[in-house]
PDB file of C-alpha atoms in Angstrom:
ATOM      1  CA  UNK Y   1     -19.394  -4.587 -20.191  1.00 75.00           C
ATOM      2  CA  UNK Y   2     -20.442  -4.362 -16.682  1.00 88.00           C
ATOM      3  CA  UNK Y   3     -18.245  -2.612 -14.135  1.00 94.00           C
ATOM      4  CA  UNK Y   4     -18.442  -5.656 -11.864  1.00 96.00           C
ATOM      5  CA  UNK Y   5     -15.314  -7.274 -11.304  1.00 96.00           C
ATOM      6  CA  UNK Y   6     -16.923 -10.251 -10.619  1.00 97.00           C
ATOM      7  CA  UNK Y   7     -18.420 -10.135 -13.726  1.00 96.00           C
ATOM      8  CA  UNK Y   8     -16.025  -9.003 -16.078  1.00 93.00           C
ATOM      9  CA  UNK Y   9     -13.653 -12.557 -14.941  1.00 92.00           C
ATOM     10  CA  UNK Y  10     -16.640 -14.850 -15.473  1.00 94.00           C
ATOM     11  CA  UNK Y  11     -17.439 -13.084 -19.090  1.00 92.00           C
ATOM     12  CA  UNK Y  12     -13.267 -13.648 -19.372  1.00 89.00           C
ATOM     13  CA  UNK Y  13     -13.809 -17.015 -18.419  1.00 91.00           C
ATOM     14  CA  UNK Y  14     -16.497 -18.131 -20.456  1.00 94.00           C
ATOM     15  CA  UNK Y  15     -15.700 -16.319 -23.725  1.00 93.00           C
ATOM     16  CA  UNK Y  16     -16.079 -18.287 -26.928  1.00 94.00           C
ATOM     17  CA  UNK Y  17     -13.067 -18.487 -28.751  1.00 89.00           C
ATOM     18  CA  UNK Y  18     -13.232 -15.641 -31.404  1.00 90.00           C
ATOM     19  CA  UNK Y  19     -13.324 -13.572 -28.551  1.00 91.00           C
ATOM     20  CA  UNK Y  20     -10.247 -15.097 -26.526  1.00 91.00           C
ATOM     21  CA  UNK Y  21      -8.886 -13.897 -29.849  1.00 91.00           C
ATOM     22  CA  UNK Y  22      -8.397 -10.511 -28.315  1.00 91.00           C
ATOM     23  CA  UNK Y  23      -6.636 -12.133 -25.045  1.00 91.00           C
ATOM     24  CA  UNK Y  24      -3.799 -13.236 -26.988  1.00 94.00           C
ATOM     25  CA  UNK Y  25      -2.268  -9.684 -28.432  1.00 96.00           C
ATOM     26  CA  UNK Y  26       0.679  -8.391 -27.034  1.00 97.00           C
ATOM     27  CA  UNK Y  27       2.968  -4.991 -27.834  1.00 97.00           C
ATOM     28  CA  UNK Y  28       4.755  -4.495 -30.915  1.00 97.00           C
ATOM     29  CA  UNK Y  29       8.400  -3.457 -30.594  1.00 97.00           C
ATOM     30  CA  UNK Y  30       9.724   0.804 -32.147  1.00 96.00           C
ATOM     31  CA  UNK Y  31      10.826  -0.700 -35.595  1.00 96.00           C
ATOM     32  CA  UNK Y  32       7.743  -3.245 -35.873  1.00 95.00           C
ATOM     33  CA  UNK Y  33       5.432  -0.327 -34.735  1.00 95.00           C
ATOM     34  CA  UNK Y  34       6.814   2.009 -37.451  1.00 95.00           C
ATOM     35  CA  UNK Y  35       6.717  -0.138 -40.490  1.00 93.00           C
ATOM     36  CA  UNK Y  36       3.045  -1.604 -39.973  1.00 93.00           C
ATOM     37  CA  UNK Y  37       1.708   1.614 -37.907  1.00 93.00           C
ATOM     38  CA  UNK Y  38      -0.281  -0.161 -35.426  1.00 94.00           C
ATOM     39  CA  UNK Y  39       0.217  -0.768 -31.396  1.00 95.00           C
ATOM     40  CA  UNK Y  40       0.267  -4.284 -31.159  1.00 95.00           C
ATOM     41  CA  UNK Y  41      -0.887  -7.955 -32.728  1.00 95.00           C
ATOM     42  CA  UNK Y  42      -1.163 -10.974 -32.007  1.00 95.00           C
ATOM     43  CA  UNK Y  43       1.368 -13.760 -30.499  1.00 96.00           C
ATOM     44  CA  UNK Y  44       1.056 -16.076 -33.365  1.00 95.00           C
ATOM     45  CA  UNK Y  45       3.640 -19.639 -32.685  1.00 95.00           C
ATOM     46  CA  UNK Y  46       6.475 -18.784 -34.633  1.00 96.00           C
ATOM     47  CA  UNK Y  47       6.963 -15.348 -33.260  1.00 96.00           C
ATOM     48  CA  UNK Y  48       9.911 -14.240 -31.491  1.00 97.00           C
ATOM     49  CA  UNK Y  49       9.422 -12.168 -27.873  1.00 97.00           C
ATOM     50  CA  UNK Y  50      11.505 -10.875 -25.352  1.00 97.00           C
ATOM     51  CA  UNK Y  51       9.997 -11.315 -22.237  1.00 97.00           C
ATOM     52  CA  UNK Y  52       9.139  -7.930 -20.806  1.00 97.00           C
ATOM     53  CA  UNK Y  53       7.897  -9.211 -16.479  1.00 95.00           C
ATOM     54  CA  UNK Y  54       8.695 -11.929 -13.604  1.00 93.00           C
ATOM     55  CA  UNK Y  55      11.520 -14.230 -12.905  1.00 93.00           C
ATOM     56  CA  UNK Y  56      12.006 -14.465 -17.308  1.00 95.00           C
ATOM     57  CA  UNK Y  57      12.424 -10.231 -17.707  1.00 96.00           C
ATOM     58  CA  UNK Y  58      14.909  -9.831 -20.336  1.00 95.00           C
ATOM     59  CA  UNK Y  59      15.056 -13.179 -22.865  1.00 95.00           C
ATOM     60  CA  UNK Y  60      14.534 -13.463 -25.906  1.00 96.00           C
ATOM     61  CA  UNK Y  61      12.972 -16.583 -27.940  1.00 96.00           C
ATOM     62  CA  UNK Y  62      10.036 -17.817 -29.757  1.00 97.00           C
ATOM     63  CA  UNK Y  63       6.631 -19.379 -29.202  1.00 97.00           C
ATOM     64  CA  UNK Y  64       6.610 -22.665 -29.102  1.00 97.00           C
ATOM     65  CA  UNK Y  65       2.834 -22.525 -28.319  1.00 96.00           C
ATOM     66  CA  UNK Y  66      -0.381 -19.932 -28.168  1.00 96.00           C
ATOM     67  CA  UNK Y  67      -3.358 -21.263 -26.488  1.00 94.00           C
ATOM     68  CA  UNK Y  68      -6.595 -19.885 -26.637  1.00 92.00           C
ATOM     69  CA  UNK Y  69      -8.282 -21.600 -24.109  1.00 90.00           C
ATOM     70  CA  UNK Y  70      -6.565 -20.519 -21.151  1.00 90.00           C
ATOM     71  CA  UNK Y  71      -4.979 -17.164 -23.146  1.00 92.00           C
ATOM     72  CA  UNK Y  72      -1.191 -18.203 -21.930  1.00 95.00           C
ATOM     73  CA  UNK Y  73       1.659 -18.840 -24.813  1.00 97.00           C
ATOM     74  CA  UNK Y  74       4.666 -20.948 -24.233  1.00 97.00           C
ATOM     75  CA  UNK Y  75       8.003 -19.508 -24.968  1.00 97.00           C
ATOM     76  CA  UNK Y  76      11.100 -21.552 -26.115  1.00 95.00           C
ATOM     77  CA  UNK Y  77      13.659 -21.178 -23.344  1.00 93.00           C
ATOM     78  CA  UNK Y  78      11.653 -19.924 -20.787  1.00 95.00           C
ATOM     79  CA  UNK Y  79      10.869 -23.244 -18.271  1.00 95.00           C
ATOM     80  CA  UNK Y  80      10.160 -24.116 -14.719  1.00 95.00           C
ATOM     81  CA  UNK Y  81      11.584 -26.699 -12.982  1.00 96.00           C
ATOM     82  CA  UNK Y  82       8.967 -29.560 -11.666  1.00 96.00           C
ATOM     83  CA  UNK Y  83       9.251 -31.055  -8.406  1.00 97.00           C
ATOM     84  CA  UNK Y  84      10.534 -34.858  -9.417  1.00 96.00           C
ATOM     85  CA  UNK Y  85      13.306 -32.896 -11.541  1.00 95.00           C
ATOM     86  CA  UNK Y  86      11.630 -32.368 -15.083  1.00 96.00           C
ATOM     87  CA  UNK Y  87      11.675 -28.881 -16.932  1.00 96.00           C
ATOM     88  CA  UNK Y  88       8.473 -27.986 -18.827  1.00 96.00           C
ATOM     89  CA  UNK Y  89       7.710 -24.829 -20.503  1.00 96.00           C
ATOM     90  CA  UNK Y  90       6.190 -21.913 -18.276  1.00 96.00           C
ATOM     91  CA  UNK Y  91       2.758 -20.371 -19.550  1.00 96.00           C
ATOM     92  CA  UNK Y  92       3.333 -17.014 -19.788  1.00 96.00           C
ATOM     93  CA  UNK Y  93       0.662 -14.397 -20.541  1.00 96.00           C
ATOM     94  CA  UNK Y  94       0.604 -12.268 -23.440  1.00 96.00           C
ATOM     95  CA  UNK Y  95       0.784  -8.563 -22.157  1.00 95.00           C
ATOM     96  CA  UNK Y  96       3.901  -9.235 -20.300  1.00 96.00           C
ATOM     97  CA  UNK Y  97       6.228  -9.872 -23.642  1.00 97.00           C
ATOM     98  CA  UNK Y  98       7.113  -7.661 -26.581  1.00 98.00           C
ATOM     99  CA  UNK Y  99       6.820  -9.058 -30.032  1.00 98.00           C
ATOM    100  CA  UNK Y 100       9.986  -8.559 -31.481  1.00 97.00           C
ATOM    101  CA  UNK Y 101       9.549 -10.524 -35.233  1.00 96.00           C
ATOM    102  CA  UNK Y 102       6.568 -11.617 -36.876  1.00 96.00           C
ATOM    103  CA  UNK Y 103       5.943 -15.000 -38.350  1.00 95.00           C
ATOM    104  CA  UNK Y 104       4.983 -13.789 -41.242  1.00 93.00           C
ATOM    105  CA  UNK Y 105       3.818 -16.924 -43.344  1.00 93.00           C
ATOM    106  CA  UNK Y 106       0.338 -16.929 -43.323  1.00 92.00           C
ATOM    107  CA  UNK Y 107      -0.401 -14.385 -46.302  1.00 92.00           C
ATOM    108  CA  UNK Y 108      -3.828 -13.612 -44.235  1.00 93.00           C
ATOM    109  CA  UNK Y 109      -1.925 -12.143 -41.795  1.00 92.00           C
ATOM    110  CA  UNK Y 110       0.723 -10.396 -43.586  1.00 91.00           C
ATOM    111  CA  UNK Y 111      -1.947  -8.758 -45.427  1.00 92.00           C
ATOM    112  CA  UNK Y 112      -4.010  -7.816 -42.481  1.00 90.00           C
ATOM    113  CA  UNK Y 113      -1.131  -6.012 -41.129  1.00 90.00           C
ATOM    114  CA  UNK Y 114      -0.007  -4.370 -43.932  1.00 87.00           C
ATOM    115  CA  UNK Y 115      -4.099  -3.604 -44.714  1.00 83.00           C
ATOM    116  CA  UNK Y 116      -4.101  -1.731 -40.953  1.00 62.00           C
ATOM    117  CA  UNK Y 117      -0.840   0.525 -42.847  1.00 61.00           C
ATOM    118  CA  UNK Y 118      -3.827   2.178 -45.488  1.00 58.00           C
TER     119      UNK Y 118
END
């Protein structure tokens, strides 16, 4: 990858969806790191995360939406108020959260995490 910042931003913005998966990765809690022997994984809908940065730091909630197109996630009870008084989910960058509980309903995801252990 190039060293020029404007080209890095352009490549990140124009990345295809299969490469944007890596932009949705977040660190795991210490317990999950020991259990799965990996430092980070992709944030999926249904995971429980703790917000580490920003106005909502310290809050914990379930991920209600993970958006590949813009690389953001929406967490339950992390909202902002619009000008007309409506509460809407605040988009968060996945690098600002820590995964505390994984949603392992998907067998492939569980197998992938267990496979990293070997």
